[in-house]
């Protein structure tokens, strides 16, 4: 169970955020409203939500999930793969000292976006992507092992981050789309397959046995509900325009 979340208000500069989505520029006002809805939903799931102030210097800083991995035993500050995002780690460090005694950091030449890391109990799957390199993944694995946890790598083919394609919903249930449906390592899970035309919904989050999913993916909703979860849809269209999804908008711990 999670008890807390950290989120970061979208900056006006988000219109300059990194994107391959070709869905147009995000509308800041609309993004603020959608962000507020995310916070409301996290609170409804029983979390205390800590809101970090916006930082205009970093257009992508609302995607707070990428800059830290929060585990039961320690926090690991990442070294984001995109140069424009590297400075985002400074503020998160200041916030995490209030929540964690043990804080580790990924260092050069290691690069990691924590959107590439999926927690399954005490094991962490780490996607090797355009943002996360082998050196960074190995540093994360070493830190995890130091605290009696473990990690393993997964090679990504077509998605930006691992959690664009998979989401662990506890109770052995794994939401998966695309390459991850047949990925050997994931066959031990009960796979809840997301159809190709609803791939974006694979980026959903388990929060205390509820599942938050992006709005507008009825087949995905039905699949997840059929596995016994209470599902809430949230409109995150403005973040989708920057290749972001629901998981990237919060750190849950
Ligand atoms: C980026 O390219 O870094 C941002 N525009 C989107 C990050 C989304 N984060 C995630 O999927 N974990």
mmCIF file of C-alpha atoms and ligand atoms in Angstrom:
data_model
loop_
_atom_site.group_PDB
_atom_site.id
_atom_site.type_symbol
_atom_site.label_atom_id
_atom_site.label_comp_id
_atom_site.label_asym_id
_atom_site.label_seq_id
_atom_site.Cartn_x
_atom_site.Cartn_y
_atom_site.Cartn_z
ATOM 1 C CA UNK A 1 0.000 0.000 0.000
ATOM 2 C CA UNK A 2 1.140 3.552 -0.662
ATOM 3 C CA UNK A 3 0.559 6.400 1.764
ATOM 4 C CA UNK A 4 2.167 9.340 -0.022
ATOM 5 C CA UNK A 5 2.705 10.887 -3.419
ATOM 6 C CA UNK A 6 4.878 13.667 -4.779
ATOM 7 C CA UNK A 7 3.718 15.664 -7.795
ATOM 8 C CA UNK A 8 5.011 18.795 -9.493
ATOM 9 C CA UNK A 9 2.860 21.582 -10.907
ATOM 10 C CA UNK A 10 3.266 21.957 -14.686
ATOM 11 C CA UNK A 11 5.279 25.035 -15.645
ATOM 12 C CA UNK A 12 4.044 27.456 -18.344
ATOM 13 C CA UNK A 13 7.199 26.495 -20.218
ATOM 14 C CA UNK A 14 5.726 23.005 -20.716
ATOM 15 C CA UNK A 15 4.897 24.114 -24.246
ATOM 16 C CA UNK A 16 8.645 23.723 -24.891
ATOM 17 C CA UNK A 17 8.744 20.196 -23.463
ATOM 18 C CA UNK A 18 10.278 17.269 -25.335
ATOM 19 C CA UNK A 19 7.857 15.470 -27.612
ATOM 20 C CA UNK A 20 7.553 13.056 -30.507
ATOM 21 C CA UNK A 21 3.790 12.795 -30.178
ATOM 22 C CA UNK A 22 2.761 15.180 -32.972
ATOM 23 C CA UNK A 23 -0.464 15.996 -31.118
ATOM 24 C CA UNK A 24 0.087 19.754 -30.994
ATOM 25 C CA UNK A 25 1.170 22.047 -28.171
ATOM 26 C CA UNK A 26 -0.228 21.479 -24.691
ATOM 27 C CA UNK A 27 -2.550 24.113 -23.211
ATOM 28 C CA UNK A 28 -1.153 25.175 -19.844
ATOM 29 C CA UNK A 29 -4.494 26.154 -18.259
ATOM 30 C CA UNK A 30 -6.018 22.866 -19.267
ATOM 31 C CA UNK A 31 -2.939 21.003 -18.009
ATOM 32 C CA UNK A 32 -3.273 22.703 -14.613
ATOM 33 C CA UNK A 33 -6.878 21.510 -14.363
ATOM 34 C CA UNK A 34 -5.966 17.987 -15.394
ATOM 35 C CA UNK A 35 -3.105 17.999 -12.900
ATOM 36 C CA UNK A 36 -5.507 19.093 -10.160
ATOM 37 C CA UNK A 37 -7.776 16.158 -11.085
ATOM 38 C CA UNK A 38 -4.802 13.781 -10.750
ATOM 39 C CA UNK A 39 -4.072 15.145 -7.285
ATOM 40 C CA UNK A 40 -7.720 14.748 -6.326
ATOM 41 C CA UNK A 41 -7.735 11.136 -7.517
ATOM 42 C CA UNK A 42 -4.534 10.298 -5.610
ATOM 43 C CA UNK A 43 -6.083 11.781 -2.462
ATOM 44 C CA UNK A 44 -9.237 9.747 -3.018
ATOM 45 C CA UNK A 45 -7.000 6.670 -3.050
ATOM 46 C CA UNK A 46 -5.883 7.615 0.452
ATOM 47 C CA UNK A 47 -2.552 9.330 -0.291
ATOM 48 C CA UNK A 48 -1.093 12.456 1.250
ATOM 49 C CA UNK A 49 0.041 14.452 -1.762
ATOM 50 C CA UNK A 50 3.082 16.721 -1.595
ATOM 51 C CA UNK A 51 2.958 19.303 -4.392
ATOM 52 C CA UNK A 52 6.277 20.724 -5.611
ATOM 53 C CA UNK A 53 6.169 24.200 -7.115
ATOM 54 C CA UNK A 54 6.527 24.615 -10.858
ATOM 55 C CA UNK A 55 9.991 25.345 -12.248
ATOM 56 C CA UNK A 56 9.966 27.346 -15.472
ATOM 57 C CA UNK A 57 13.570 26.378 -16.203
ATOM 58 C CA UNK A 58 12.490 22.780 -16.795
ATOM 59 C CA UNK A 59 9.611 22.340 -19.280
ATOM 60 C CA UNK A 60 9.297 18.611 -18.527
ATOM 61 C CA UNK A 61 9.585 18.851 -14.754
ATOM 62 C CA UNK A 62 5.926 17.953 -14.155
ATOM 63 C CA UNK A 63 6.936 14.396 -15.143
ATOM 64 C CA UNK A 64 8.330 13.918 -11.679
ATOM 65 C CA UNK A 65 8.402 10.118 -11.876
ATOM 66 C CA UNK A 66 11.511 10.189 -14.063
ATOM 67 C CA UNK A 67 13.848 11.845 -11.577
ATOM 68 C CA UNK A 68 13.664 9.432 -8.662
ATOM 69 C CA UNK A 69 12.971 5.814 -7.821
ATOM 70 C CA UNK A 70 11.270 5.498 -4.460
ATOM 71 C CA UNK A 71 11.420 2.096 -2.763
ATOM 72 C CA UNK A 72 10.464 0.836 0.688
ATOM 73 C CA UNK A 73 14.102 0.973 1.794
ATOM 74 C CA UNK A 74 15.740 3.861 -0.052
ATOM 75 C CA UNK A 75 15.332 6.590 -2.645
ATOM 76 C CA UNK A 76 17.490 6.648 -5.770
ATOM 77 C CA UNK A 77 17.849 9.965 -7.552
ATOM 78 C CA UNK A 78 18.284 9.320 -11.260
ATOM 79 C CA UNK A 79 20.409 11.073 -13.857
ATOM 80 C CA UNK A 80 17.821 11.745 -16.592
ATOM 81 C CA UNK A 81 18.641 10.673 -20.113
ATOM 82 C CA UNK A 82 17.678 13.970 -21.728
ATOM 83 C CA UNK A 83 20.210 16.739 -21.021
ATOM 84 C CA UNK A 84 17.425 19.322 -20.732
ATOM 85 C CA UNK A 85 16.027 17.381 -17.751
ATOM 86 C CA UNK A 86 19.188 16.741 -15.735
ATOM 87 C CA UNK A 87 18.765 19.805 -13.514
ATOM 88 C CA UNK A 88 15.361 18.561 -12.329
ATOM 89 C CA UNK A 89 17.077 16.334 -9.774
ATOM 90 C CA UNK A 90 18.251 19.229 -7.575
ATOM 91 C CA UNK A 91 14.813 20.144 -6.248
ATOM 92 C CA UNK A 92 13.638 16.561 -5.800
ATOM 93 C CA UNK A 93 16.676 15.875 -3.629
ATOM 94 C CA UNK A 94 15.638 18.693 -1.299
ATOM 95 C CA UNK A 95 12.147 17.239 -1.002
ATOM 96 C CA UNK A 96 13.212 13.637 -0.471
ATOM 97 C CA UNK A 97 15.404 14.336 2.564
ATOM 98 C CA UNK A 98 12.176 14.835 4.519
ATOM 99 C CA UNK A 99 10.966 11.363 3.581
ATOM 100 C CA UNK A 100 14.092 9.170 3.274
ATOM 101 C CA UNK A 101 17.161 8.541 5.396
ATOM 102 C CA UNK A 102 18.978 6.642 2.630
ATOM 103 C CA UNK A 103 19.243 8.510 -0.662
ATOM 104 C CA UNK A 104 21.479 7.226 -3.460
ATOM 105 C CA UNK A 105 22.296 8.905 -6.775
ATOM 106 C CA UNK A 106 22.930 7.652 -10.308
ATOM 107 C CA UNK A 107 26.126 9.243 -11.598
ATOM 108 C CA UNK A 108 27.676 9.849 -15.040
ATOM 109 C CA UNK A 109 28.114 8.028 -17.366
ATOM 110 C CA UNK A 110 24.975 6.350 -16.077
ATOM 111 C CA UNK A 111 21.688 7.723 -17.340
ATOM 112 C CA UNK A 112 18.301 6.645 -16.049
ATOM 113 C CA UNK A 113 14.731 7.896 -16.341
ATOM 114 C CA UNK A 114 12.723 6.193 -13.613
ATOM 115 C CA UNK A 115 9.789 5.951 -16.017
ATOM 116 C CA UNK A 116 11.842 3.002 -17.222
ATOM 117 C CA UNK A 117 11.617 1.240 -13.865
ATOM 118 C CA UNK A 118 8.712 -0.937 -12.795
ATOM 119 C CA UNK A 119 8.396 -2.191 -9.232
ATOM 120 C CA UNK A 120 7.120 -5.702 -8.591
ATOM 121 C CA UNK A 121 7.422 -6.219 -4.853
ATOM 122 C CA UNK A 122 11.124 -6.056 -4.055
ATOM 123 C CA UNK A 123 12.188 -6.631 -7.666
ATOM 124 C CA UNK A 124 12.578 -3.845 -10.208
ATOM 125 C CA UNK A 125 12.462 -4.234 -13.990
ATOM 126 C CA UNK A 126 14.616 -1.626 -15.704
ATOM 127 C CA UNK A 127 14.029 -0.774 -19.356
ATOM 128 C CA UNK A 128 17.096 -0.063 -21.487
ATOM 129 C CA UNK A 129 15.881 2.773 -23.669
ATOM 130 C CA UNK A 130 16.952 5.975 -25.368
ATOM 131 C CA UNK A 131 16.979 7.484 -21.865
ATOM 132 C CA UNK A 132 18.317 4.664 -19.690
ATOM 133 C CA UNK A 133 21.692 3.128 -20.455
ATOM 134 C CA UNK A 134 23.338 -0.059 -19.187
ATOM 135 C CA UNK A 135 25.667 1.784 -16.854
ATOM 136 C CA UNK A 136 22.743 3.618 -15.245
ATOM 137 C CA UNK A 137 20.705 0.422 -14.935
ATOM 138 C CA UNK A 138 23.649 -1.364 -13.283
ATOM 139 C CA UNK A 139 24.083 1.462 -10.766
ATOM 140 C CA UNK A 140 20.399 1.146 -9.873
ATOM 141 C CA UNK A 141 20.728 -2.654 -9.503
ATOM 142 C CA UNK A 142 23.780 -2.219 -7.245
ATOM 143 C CA UNK A 143 21.891 0.231 -5.021
ATOM 144 C CA UNK A 144 18.863 -2.075 -4.886
ATOM 145 C CA UNK A 145 21.050 -5.025 -3.883
ATOM 146 C CA UNK A 146 22.692 -2.954 -1.163
ATOM 147 C CA UNK A 147 19.219 -2.748 0.420
ATOM 148 C CA UNK A 148 18.347 -6.451 -0.179
ATOM 149 C CA UNK A 149 16.219 -5.781 -3.250
ATOM 150 C CA UNK A 150 16.935 -6.795 -6.842
ATOM 151 C CA UNK A 151 16.730 -5.568 -10.416
ATOM 152 C CA UNK A 152 16.945 -6.868 -13.960
ATOM 153 C CA UNK A 153 16.990 -5.242 -17.384
ATOM 154 C CA UNK A 154 14.480 -5.380 -20.235
ATOM 155 C CA UNK A 155 15.347 -4.123 -23.732
ATOM 156 C CA UNK A 156 12.778 -1.734 -25.173
ATOM 157 C CA UNK A 157 11.894 -1.678 -28.851
ATOM 158 C CA UNK A 158 9.195 0.842 -29.634
ATOM 159 C CA UNK A 159 8.256 2.785 -26.512
ATOM 160 C CA UNK A 160 9.907 5.806 -24.878
ATOM 161 C CA UNK A 161 9.795 4.386 -21.371
ATOM 162 C CA UNK A 162 9.163 0.886 -20.009
ATOM 163 C CA UNK A 163 6.032 2.057 -18.227
ATOM 164 C CA UNK A 164 4.520 3.269 -21.498
ATOM 165 C CA UNK A 165 4.050 -0.421 -22.220
ATOM 166 C CA UNK A 166 3.556 -2.200 -18.899
ATOM 167 C CA UNK A 167 2.015 -1.529 -15.503
ATOM 168 C CA UNK A 168 2.083 -3.896 -12.541
ATOM 169 C CA UNK A 169 -1.262 -3.929 -10.751
ATOM 170 C CA UNK A 170 -0.208 -6.177 -7.839
ATOM 171 C CA UNK A 171 -1.808 -9.634 -7.246
ATOM 172 C CA UNK A 172 0.341 -10.957 -10.144
ATOM 173 C CA UNK A 173 -1.594 -8.882 -12.711
ATOM 174 C CA UNK A 174 0.409 -7.084 -15.378
ATOM 175 C CA UNK A 175 -1.133 -4.703 -17.884
ATOM 176 C CA UNK A 176 0.856 -5.013 -21.114
ATOM 177 C CA UNK A 177 0.776 -3.965 -24.730
ATOM 178 C CA UNK A 178 2.887 -4.438 -27.827
ATOM 179 C CA UNK A 179 6.276 -6.190 -27.368
ATOM 180 C CA UNK A 180 5.616 -6.786 -23.666
ATOM 181 C CA UNK A 181 2.667 -9.152 -24.178
ATOM 182 C CA UNK A 182 5.009 -11.890 -25.391
ATOM 183 C CA UNK A 183 8.094 -10.848 -23.425
ATOM 184 C CA UNK A 184 9.493 -14.028 -21.867
ATOM 185 C CA UNK A 185 10.259 -12.467 -18.504
ATOM 186 C CA UNK A 186 6.687 -11.352 -18.049
ATOM 187 C CA UNK A 187 4.989 -14.670 -18.829
ATOM 188 C CA UNK A 188 4.854 -15.562 -15.120
ATOM 189 C CA UNK A 189 2.315 -12.777 -14.661
ATOM 190 C CA UNK A 190 -1.366 -12.828 -15.503
ATOM 191 C CA UNK A 191 -1.192 -10.537 -18.528
ATOM 192 C CA UNK A 192 -4.017 -8.066 -19.060
ATOM 193 C CA UNK A 193 -3.493 -7.325 -22.725
ATOM 194 C CA UNK A 194 -4.217 -3.858 -24.068
ATOM 195 C CA UNK A 195 -5.234 -3.695 -27.737
ATOM 196 C CA UNK A 196 -2.948 -1.807 -30.088
ATOM 197 C CA UNK A 197 -5.456 0.985 -30.708
ATOM 198 C CA UNK A 198 -5.571 1.643 -26.950
ATOM 199 C CA UNK A 199 -1.822 1.338 -26.233
ATOM 200 C CA UNK A 200 -1.724 4.650 -24.394
ATOM 201 C CA UNK A 201 -3.884 3.119 -21.624
ATOM 202 C CA UNK A 202 -1.085 0.678 -20.723
ATOM 203 C CA UNK A 203 0.377 3.600 -18.811
ATOM 204 C CA UNK A 204 -1.944 3.300 -15.844
ATOM 205 C CA UNK A 205 -1.266 3.184 -12.111
ATOM 206 C CA UNK A 206 -2.243 0.932 -9.233
ATOM 207 C CA UNK A 207 -2.921 2.934 -6.109
ATOM 208 C CA UNK A 208 -4.136 0.921 -3.134
ATOM 209 C CA UNK A 209 -6.207 -1.458 -5.222
ATOM 210 C CA UNK A 210 -7.741 1.197 -7.378
ATOM 211 C CA UNK A 211 -6.409 1.738 -10.878
ATOM 212 C CA UNK A 212 -6.191 5.152 -12.479
ATOM 213 C CA UNK A 213 -6.254 5.046 -16.259
ATOM 214 C CA UNK A 214 -6.280 7.743 -18.944
ATOM 215 C CA UNK A 215 -9.734 8.814 -20.104
ATOM 216 C CA UNK A 216 -11.187 7.406 -23.297
ATOM 217 C CA UNK A 217 -9.987 3.801 -23.505
ATOM 218 C CA UNK A 218 -13.134 1.707 -22.942
ATOM 219 C CA UNK A 219 -11.653 -1.694 -23.849
ATOM 220 C CA UNK A 220 -8.712 -1.206 -21.501
ATOM 221 C CA UNK A 221 -11.099 -0.097 -18.759
ATOM 222 C CA UNK A 222 -13.186 -3.216 -19.192
ATOM 223 C CA UNK A 223 -10.137 -5.503 -19.166
ATOM 224 C CA UNK A 224 -8.840 -3.989 -15.928
ATOM 225 C CA UNK A 225 -12.266 -3.956 -14.288
ATOM 226 C CA UNK A 226 -12.734 -7.613 -15.216
ATOM 227 C CA UNK A 227 -9.610 -8.387 -13.176
ATOM 228 C CA UNK A 228 -11.419 -6.997 -10.126
ATOM 229 C CA UNK A 229 -10.176 -3.416 -9.820
ATOM 230 C CA UNK A 230 -12.066 -0.220 -9.198
ATOM 231 C CA UNK A 231 -11.072 1.968 -12.153
ATOM 232 C CA UNK A 232 -11.081 5.745 -12.391
ATOM 233 C CA UNK A 233 -10.449 7.559 -15.671
ATOM 234 C CA UNK A 234 -8.535 10.824 -15.746
ATOM 235 C CA UNK A 235 -8.131 13.125 -18.727
ATOM 236 C CA UNK A 236 -4.403 13.662 -19.292
ATOM 237 C CA UNK A 237 -4.574 14.820 -22.903
ATOM 238 C CA UNK A 238 -2.244 17.806 -22.359
ATOM 239 C CA UNK A 239 0.475 15.565 -20.953
ATOM 240 C CA UNK A 240 0.016 13.020 -23.724
ATOM 241 C CA UNK A 241 1.034 15.794 -26.129
ATOM 242 C CA UNK A 242 4.460 15.664 -24.432
ATOM 243 C CA UNK A 243 4.715 11.858 -24.499
ATOM 244 C CA UNK A 244 3.745 11.754 -20.838
ATOM 245 C CA UNK A 245 1.167 9.617 -19.127
ATOM 246 C CA UNK A 246 -0.436 9.037 -15.766
ATOM 247 C CA UNK A 247 2.474 7.243 -14.144
ATOM 248 C CA UNK A 248 4.940 10.014 -14.997
ATOM 249 C CA UNK A 249 2.902 12.607 -13.131
ATOM 250 C CA UNK A 250 3.520 11.285 -9.632
ATOM 251 C CA UNK A 251 5.877 9.411 -7.383
ATOM 252 C CA UNK A 252 3.923 7.051 -5.166
ATOM 253 C CA UNK A 253 5.458 5.544 -2.036
HETATM 254 C C1 LIG B 1 10.188 13.599 -21.887
HETATM 255 O O1 LIG B 1 10.365 13.363 -23.091
HETATM 256 O O2 LIG B 1 11.066 13.393 -21.058
HETATM 257 C C2 LIG B 1 8.867 14.156 -21.448
HETATM 258 N N1 LIG B 1 8.349 15.019 -22.479
HETATM 259 C C3 LIG B 1 7.901 13.060 -21.155
HETATM 260 C C4 LIG B 1 8.327 12.184 -20.035
HETATM 261 C C5 LIG B 1 7.332 11.148 -19.736
HETATM 262 N N2 LIG B 1 7.771 10.339 -18.674
HETATM 263 C C6 LIG B 1 7.520 9.037 -18.616
HETATM 264 O O3 LIG B 1 6.951 8.433 -19.530
HETATM 265 N N3 LIG B 1 7.965 8.391 -17.545
#
